Amino acid sequence: MFFFKKKQKEMKVNLTPREEVVEIEFHVIEGKDKKVLSLPLNKGEIEELYKIPGFLRYVAWEELYESEILSGSLLKYEDLYKLILDEDGREVLQQLGIPTEEMPVKGELTLDSLPDEAKLNLTLFNSGGKLLDRLGQHSGGLLKTNEELFLLPEKVYSLKKVINSEFESGYQKIGVCQDLAVHAGISLENFLEKETFHVVDKYDLDVKVHNFDHIELVPTGGTEIETQLLNSTSPLGTVKDGLRRDRFVKTNKVHEDVQKILTTKHITGDKVPLFLENPSAIMPEHDYTFDLDAFSERVRGLIPIERVRPAFSDGTGYQWFEESGSGSSYDTDFLKELMDRYPNQQYVEHEGKWIYLDPTLRKKILEIEEDEENKIKQQYALDIKDNEDELDYVINGDKTNEIKQFPIPKGLKATLFPHQIEGFKWLCHLEEKGIGGLLADDMGLGKTIQVITLLLHQQERNKVKPTLVVLPIALIENWIEEVNKFAPSLSHSLYIHKGSSRLKSSDLISQYDLIFTSYDTLKIDQLLLGKIKFQTIICDEAQNAKSHSSQRSRALRAMQSEFRLAMTGTPVENSLEELWSIMDFVQPGDLGSLREFRQKYIQTEEFEGLLDKIRPFYLRRTKKEVLADKLPVKHEDNISYVHASSTQKSIAESMLTTKKKAAKLLS
């Protein structure tokens, strides 16, 4: 009788080096049978396996897993190199069979392409001079020879990783690899020894103070050569010294940063203190790499910025002092004068220094009523006679069609086309007769320049102040540019009502000739702006208030003015009710109530009668009408029709039949 020895179970760990991780697997071996374990083990598996040889290796794995060092069963080389610096970490790795001592290696870095392609090759040898590739396979930070593992030096692994990484340019890759190779003790081939690539991936910012209201930003590098490169428009620079040559290359981020800085390197006026307090207000593109705290402290020593703060006393009321505690005090009348003179500036220059006047200070000194502030914050909406069910509000005007001659204002710095002169005279006629208008010219025919000319006409008669222009926020800058270019006299008293620092006083706002604001800001500040008796209200892209029930439309119609003008190339986009909504702002009551408008024009489709009704207030010219004799003649192409084949017809009929069946089913 033969007795066979019972097969003994054993737990083994299998380590597979990859380029960025070590893959860890556990097997249970029983004779020739091998079972891969799913990790982590459950309670039943642990109770079954904890007595077999090799189980302590799983305990080491679980320690790393519970410490969240492992990602599944993958150990990153970065974490491996950190673990070998710790005694407990080394012990855990050794239990898993992972080497913890770096093997000494030598090597050479070579360039197998042109520099801009940066095809680099790293050849490694052991201390005896044998090529590692012949001893085994090295992946990532490990060399595997037969069943034995060796740990490569961390600096060598870092170099290998960078060689396999993508860079913005080949020059950058070579520069980084050269630096890593030197630190890892890897030799460089002859070309790389003579050609040194430097990556400029950081910079500082120097400040030249020309005056209290003029500073200059100068990007600086670690060396004079880097500074020269940073202040040039090229991303590359070269310096030769005999047979040696140093090449400098900026990273894309540094290059983009510096180019933006160079476009605004000269900062002047009240932008100087604003930049020192908040650089992103002047350079909003992104975060820059200089130390803002150190930078600001350095410059503030040269350019004083005083912040005024109140202190209350029972005997004297509010007193105003410089917040640094220097003892400087300010007279209330002096501060009021500054605020009146510069109603929209937070930083005001006085005797070679900047005084910061924040909104809270303005509120206290100018004594803006608290009730008004509370109403604004609560964002109440003004209740209006909306003319929707019944006609409750009507503005009458002289609708005579005869238009007299109005001279072009002398302050206009442009030559108008005939259709623009006609439009200007029409606008002057409406304003003189006290009726509103809808200027609906095609886009590109110059609606803005016609309206700017009207504003100059009003300015000559002292009837422009105050005028409110409501428009999409994206168009504000375009309007300002056109005013500055074609009517500079209008830009002397212009205020943009937007942002958190906008004025909270109706009286202050009404002191400006032109006030620009967006539809949404008008909606938010309707209580504030609704108190102002405007000479003119102009709505550009008036389709933004096309819905009669929207808060935008209701806030707009709640404003008070002598003359109302809407501008849009698309007065109707979806429904005729949009035209009623715009016209109820332009000339309230002329189209009746909304209910009457629906009955009279929409339900009957009486479009010709509607055009006759709005003709006194409505002007529209198309490009085809205006530019008919200026556009090139279009020639009609010869069109040949090709009939579908029988196969194509059959496929089309099948598709149509399927569509009809589906439609019938869904209905």
mmCIF file of C-alpha atoms in Angstrom, residues 267-443:
data_model
loop_
_atom_site.group_PDB
_atom_site.id
_atom_site.type_symbol
_atom_site.label_atom_id
_atom_site.label_comp_id
_atom_site.label_asym_id
_atom_site.label_seq_id
_atom_site.Cartn_x
_atom_site.Cartn_y
_atom_site.Cartn_z
ATOM 1 C CA ILE A 267 0.594 101.230 -15.466
ATOM 2 C CA THR A 268 -0.523 104.815 -14.972
ATOM 3 C CA GLY A 269 -3.070 106.977 -13.171
ATOM 4 C CA ASP A 270 -5.434 105.457 -10.630
ATOM 5 C CA LYS A 271 -4.630 101.998 -12.021
ATOM 6 C CA VAL A 272 -1.392 102.157 -9.996
ATOM 7 C CA PRO A 273 -3.000 101.839 -6.523
ATOM 8 C CA LEU A 274 -5.656 99.486 -7.919
ATOM 9 C CA PHE A 275 -2.902 97.170 -9.197
ATOM 10 C CA LEU A 276 -1.056 97.305 -5.879
ATOM 11 C CA GLU A 277 -4.230 96.374 -3.996
ATOM 12 C CA ASN A 278 -5.523 93.807 -6.486
ATOM 13 C CA PRO A 279 -3.291 92.891 -9.476
ATOM 14 C CA SER A 280 -6.028 90.748 -11.064
ATOM 15 C CA ALA A 281 -8.178 93.860 -11.555
ATOM 16 C CA ILE A 282 -5.605 95.154 -14.062
ATOM 17 C CA MET A 283 -4.377 91.768 -15.305
ATOM 18 C CA PRO A 284 -7.447 89.490 -15.106
ATOM 19 C CA GLU A 285 -6.257 86.800 -17.528
ATOM 20 C CA HIS A 286 -4.987 84.376 -14.863
ATOM 21 C CA ASP A 287 -2.805 84.031 -11.791
ATOM 22 C CA TYR A 288 0.750 85.216 -12.286
ATOM 23 C CA THR A 289 3.798 83.612 -10.735
ATOM 24 C CA PHE A 290 5.184 86.507 -8.710
ATOM 25 C CA ASP A 291 4.717 86.844 -4.956
ATOM 26 C CA LEU A 292 1.966 89.442 -4.656
ATOM 27 C CA ASP A 293 2.483 90.059 -0.956
ATOM 28 C CA ALA A 294 6.200 90.722 -1.254
ATOM 29 C CA PHE A 295 5.649 92.763 -4.389
ATOM 30 C CA SER A 296 2.957 94.956 -2.875
ATOM 31 C CA GLU A 297 4.895 95.666 0.314
ATOM 32 C CA ARG A 298 7.955 96.709 -1.667
ATOM 33 C CA VAL A 299 6.088 99.168 -3.831
ATOM 34 C CA ARG A 300 3.848 100.640 -1.147
ATOM 35 C CA GLY A 301 6.971 101.980 0.512
ATOM 36 C CA LEU A 302 7.502 104.157 -2.547
ATOM 37 C CA ILE A 303 3.901 105.023 -3.436
ATOM 38 C CA PRO A 304 1.783 105.947 -0.393
ATOM 39 C CA ILE A 305 -1.798 104.662 -0.288
ATOM 40 C CA GLU A 306 -3.863 106.031 2.571
ATOM 41 C CA ARG A 307 -7.118 104.366 3.576
ATOM 42 C CA VAL A 308 -9.634 106.571 5.350
ATOM 43 C CA ARG A 309 -11.617 105.088 8.227
ATOM 44 C CA PRO A 310 -14.237 106.688 10.554
ATOM 45 C CA ALA A 311 -14.114 106.925 14.347
ATOM 46 C CA PHE A 312 -17.230 108.003 16.265
ATOM 47 C CA SER A 313 -17.241 110.302 19.291
ATOM 48 C CA ASP A 314 -20.297 111.339 21.325
ATOM 49 C CA GLY A 315 -19.125 114.920 21.364
ATOM 50 C CA THR A 316 -18.032 115.437 17.770
ATOM 51 C CA GLY A 317 -19.711 112.652 15.801
ATOM 52 C CA TYR A 318 -17.688 110.989 13.044
ATOM 53 C CA GLN A 319 -13.987 111.882 12.640
ATOM 54 C CA TRP A 320 -11.951 110.636 9.679
ATOM 55 C CA PHE A 321 -8.453 109.205 10.114
ATOM 56 C CA GLU A 322 -5.798 107.377 8.087
ATOM 57 C CA GLU A 323 -6.219 103.718 9.110
ATOM 58 C CA SER A 324 -2.503 102.970 9.628
ATOM 59 C CA GLY A 325 -2.621 104.914 12.886
ATOM 60 C CA SER A 326 -0.250 107.623 11.726
ATOM 61 C CA GLY A 327 -2.534 110.260 13.216
ATOM 62 C CA SER A 328 -3.406 111.942 9.896
ATOM 63 C CA SER A 329 -6.968 113.290 9.968
ATOM 64 C CA TYR A 330 -9.259 114.446 7.160
ATOM 65 C CA ASP A 331 -11.866 117.160 7.064
ATOM 66 C CA THR A 332 -15.374 115.972 6.111
ATOM 67 C CA ASP A 333 -15.831 118.777 3.585
ATOM 68 C CA PHE A 334 -12.510 117.873 1.960
ATOM 69 C CA LEU A 335 -13.589 114.215 1.567
ATOM 70 C CA LYS A 336 -17.008 115.256 0.196
ATOM 71 C CA GLU A 337 -15.293 117.472 -2.350
ATOM 72 C CA LEU A 338 -13.118 114.556 -3.475
ATOM 73 C CA MET A 339 -16.144 112.286 -3.780
ATOM 74 C CA ASP A 340 -18.160 114.844 -5.727
ATOM 75 C CA ARG A 341 -15.234 115.504 -8.038
ATOM 76 C CA TYR A 342 -14.509 111.802 -8.565
ATOM 77 C CA PRO A 343 -17.880 110.068 -8.025
ATOM 78 C CA ASN A 344 -16.818 106.806 -9.672
ATOM 79 C CA GLN A 345 -13.238 106.445 -8.421
ATOM 80 C CA GLN A 346 -12.116 104.478 -5.397
ATOM 81 C CA TYR A 347 -8.554 105.807 -5.580
ATOM 82 C CA VAL A 348 -8.065 109.584 -5.717
ATOM 83 C CA GLU A 349 -4.664 111.277 -6.063
ATOM 84 C CA HIS A 350 -3.884 114.095 -3.627
ATOM 85 C CA GLU A 351 -0.483 115.761 -3.205
ATOM 86 C CA GLY A 352 1.542 112.849 -4.556
ATOM 87 C CA LYS A 353 -0.293 110.078 -2.712
ATOM 88 C CA TRP A 354 -3.401 107.969 -3.266
ATOM 89 C CA ILE A 355 -6.418 108.172 -0.975
ATOM 90 C CA TYR A 356 -8.698 105.108 -0.952
ATOM 91 C CA LEU A 357 -12.386 106.018 -0.646
ATOM 92 C CA ASP A 358 -14.374 102.812 -0.314
ATOM 93 C CA PRO A 359 -18.162 102.524 -0.893
ATOM 94 C CA THR A 360 -18.884 102.287 2.854
ATOM 95 C CA LEU A 361 -17.075 105.569 3.451
ATOM 96 C CA ARG A 362 -19.021 107.208 0.619
ATOM 97 C CA LYS A 363 -22.274 106.014 2.129
ATOM 98 C CA LYS A 364 -21.454 107.480 5.544
ATOM 99 C CA ILE A 365 -20.165 110.825 4.271
ATOM 100 C CA LEU A 366 -22.742 111.364 1.525
ATOM 101 C CA GLU A 367 -25.481 110.196 3.890
ATOM 102 C CA ILE A 368 -27.295 107.942 1.453
ATOM 103 C CA GLU A 369 -30.622 107.124 3.025
ATOM 104 C CA GLU A 370 -30.713 103.751 4.728
ATOM 105 C CA ASP A 371 -34.297 103.173 3.547
ATOM 106 C CA GLU A 372 -33.148 103.485 -0.045
ATOM 107 C CA GLU A 373 -30.315 101.035 0.564
ATOM 108 C CA ASN A 374 -32.665 98.498 2.125
ATOM 109 C CA LYS A 375 -35.132 98.756 -0.738
ATOM 110 C CA ILE A 376 -32.366 98.207 -3.243
ATOM 111 C CA LYS A 377 -31.040 95.166 -1.388
ATOM 112 C CA GLN A 378 -34.525 93.658 -1.177
ATOM 113 C CA GLN A 379 -34.804 94.075 -4.958
ATOM 114 C CA TYR A 380 -38.445 95.146 -4.981
ATOM 115 C CA ALA A 381 -39.935 95.528 -8.442
ATOM 116 C CA LEU A 382 -41.832 98.662 -9.460
ATOM 117 C CA ASP A 383 -45.495 98.011 -10.129
ATOM 118 C CA ILE A 384 -46.539 99.501 -13.484
ATOM 119 C CA LYS A 385 -49.662 100.099 -15.502
ATOM 120 C CA ASP A 386 -48.792 97.336 -17.910
ATOM 121 C CA ASN A 387 -51.540 97.961 -20.534
ATOM 122 C CA GLU A 388 -51.990 94.211 -20.931
ATOM 123 C CA ASP A 389 -55.672 93.642 -20.130
ATOM 124 C CA GLU A 390 -56.834 97.249 -20.154
ATOM 125 C CA LEU A 391 -55.300 100.426 -21.566
ATOM 126 C CA ASP A 392 -54.287 102.312 -18.400
ATOM 127 C CA TYR A 393 -51.314 104.375 -19.549
ATOM 128 C CA VAL A 394 -51.019 106.450 -22.733
ATOM 129 C CA ILE A 395 -48.460 109.008 -23.963
ATOM 130 C CA ASN A 396 -49.793 111.281 -26.683
ATOM 131 C CA GLY A 397 -47.625 113.109 -29.184
ATOM 132 C CA ASP A 398 -47.704 115.115 -32.393
ATOM 133 C CA LYS A 399 -47.729 112.539 -35.223
ATOM 134 C CA THR A 400 -47.372 114.926 -38.167
ATOM 135 C CA ASN A 401 -45.294 113.390 -40.895
ATOM 136 C CA GLU A 402 -43.556 116.506 -42.168
ATOM 137 C CA ILE A 403 -39.889 116.396 -41.226
ATOM 138 C CA LYS A 404 -37.975 119.655 -41.288
ATOM 139 C CA GLN A 405 -34.241 120.079 -41.862
ATOM 140 C CA PHE A 406 -31.850 119.541 -38.969
ATOM 141 C CA PRO A 407 -28.168 120.473 -39.428
ATOM 142 C CA ILE A 408 -25.515 117.861 -38.721
ATOM 143 C CA PRO A 409 -23.907 118.683 -35.331
ATOM 144 C CA LYS A 410 -20.463 120.292 -35.564
ATOM 145 C CA GLY A 411 -19.035 117.935 -32.947
ATOM 146 C CA LEU A 412 -19.505 114.846 -35.145
ATOM 147 C CA LYS A 413 -16.150 113.413 -36.274
ATOM 148 C CA ALA A 414 -17.582 111.325 -39.108
ATOM 149 C CA THR A 415 -19.204 111.628 -42.527
ATOM 150 C CA LEU A 416 -22.700 110.140 -42.649
ATOM 151 C CA PHE A 417 -24.109 108.187 -45.558
ATOM 152 C CA PRO A 418 -27.381 109.491 -47.085
ATOM 153 C CA HIS A 419 -29.525 106.885 -45.303
ATOM 154 C CA GLN A 420 -27.836 107.770 -41.979
ATOM 155 C CA ILE A 421 -28.561 111.490 -42.510
ATOM 156 C CA GLU A 422 -32.186 110.579 -43.210
ATOM 157 C CA GLY A 423 -32.293 108.494 -40.019
ATOM 158 C CA PHE A 424 -30.731 111.279 -37.939
ATOM 159 C CA LYS A 425 -33.299 113.824 -39.152
ATOM 160 C CA TRP A 426 -36.120 111.372 -38.455
ATOM 161 C CA LEU A 427 -34.855 110.899 -34.880
ATOM 162 C CA CYS A 428 -34.619 114.673 -34.371
ATOM 163 C CA HIS A 429 -38.189 115.011 -35.666
ATOM 164 C CA LEU A 430 -39.494 112.389 -33.179
ATOM 165 C CA GLU A 431 -37.650 113.974 -30.272
ATOM 166 C CA GLU A 432 -38.969 117.449 -31.147
ATOM 167 C CA LYS A 433 -42.559 116.194 -31.457
ATOM 168 C CA GLY A 434 -42.382 114.298 -28.155
ATOM 169 C CA ILE A 435 -43.005 110.811 -29.535
ATOM 170 C CA GLY A 436 -40.853 107.702 -29.280
ATOM 171 C CA GLY A 437 -39.249 105.718 -32.068
ATOM 172 C CA LEU A 438 -38.190 102.242 -33.165
ATOM 173 C CA LEU A 439 -35.088 102.294 -35.381
ATOM 174 C CA ALA A 440 -35.055 98.859 -37.010
ATOM 175 C CA ASP A 441 -32.395 99.151 -39.724
ATOM 176 C CA ASP A 442 -30.596 95.996 -40.831
ATOM 177 C CA MET A 443 -27.434 95.158 -38.920
#
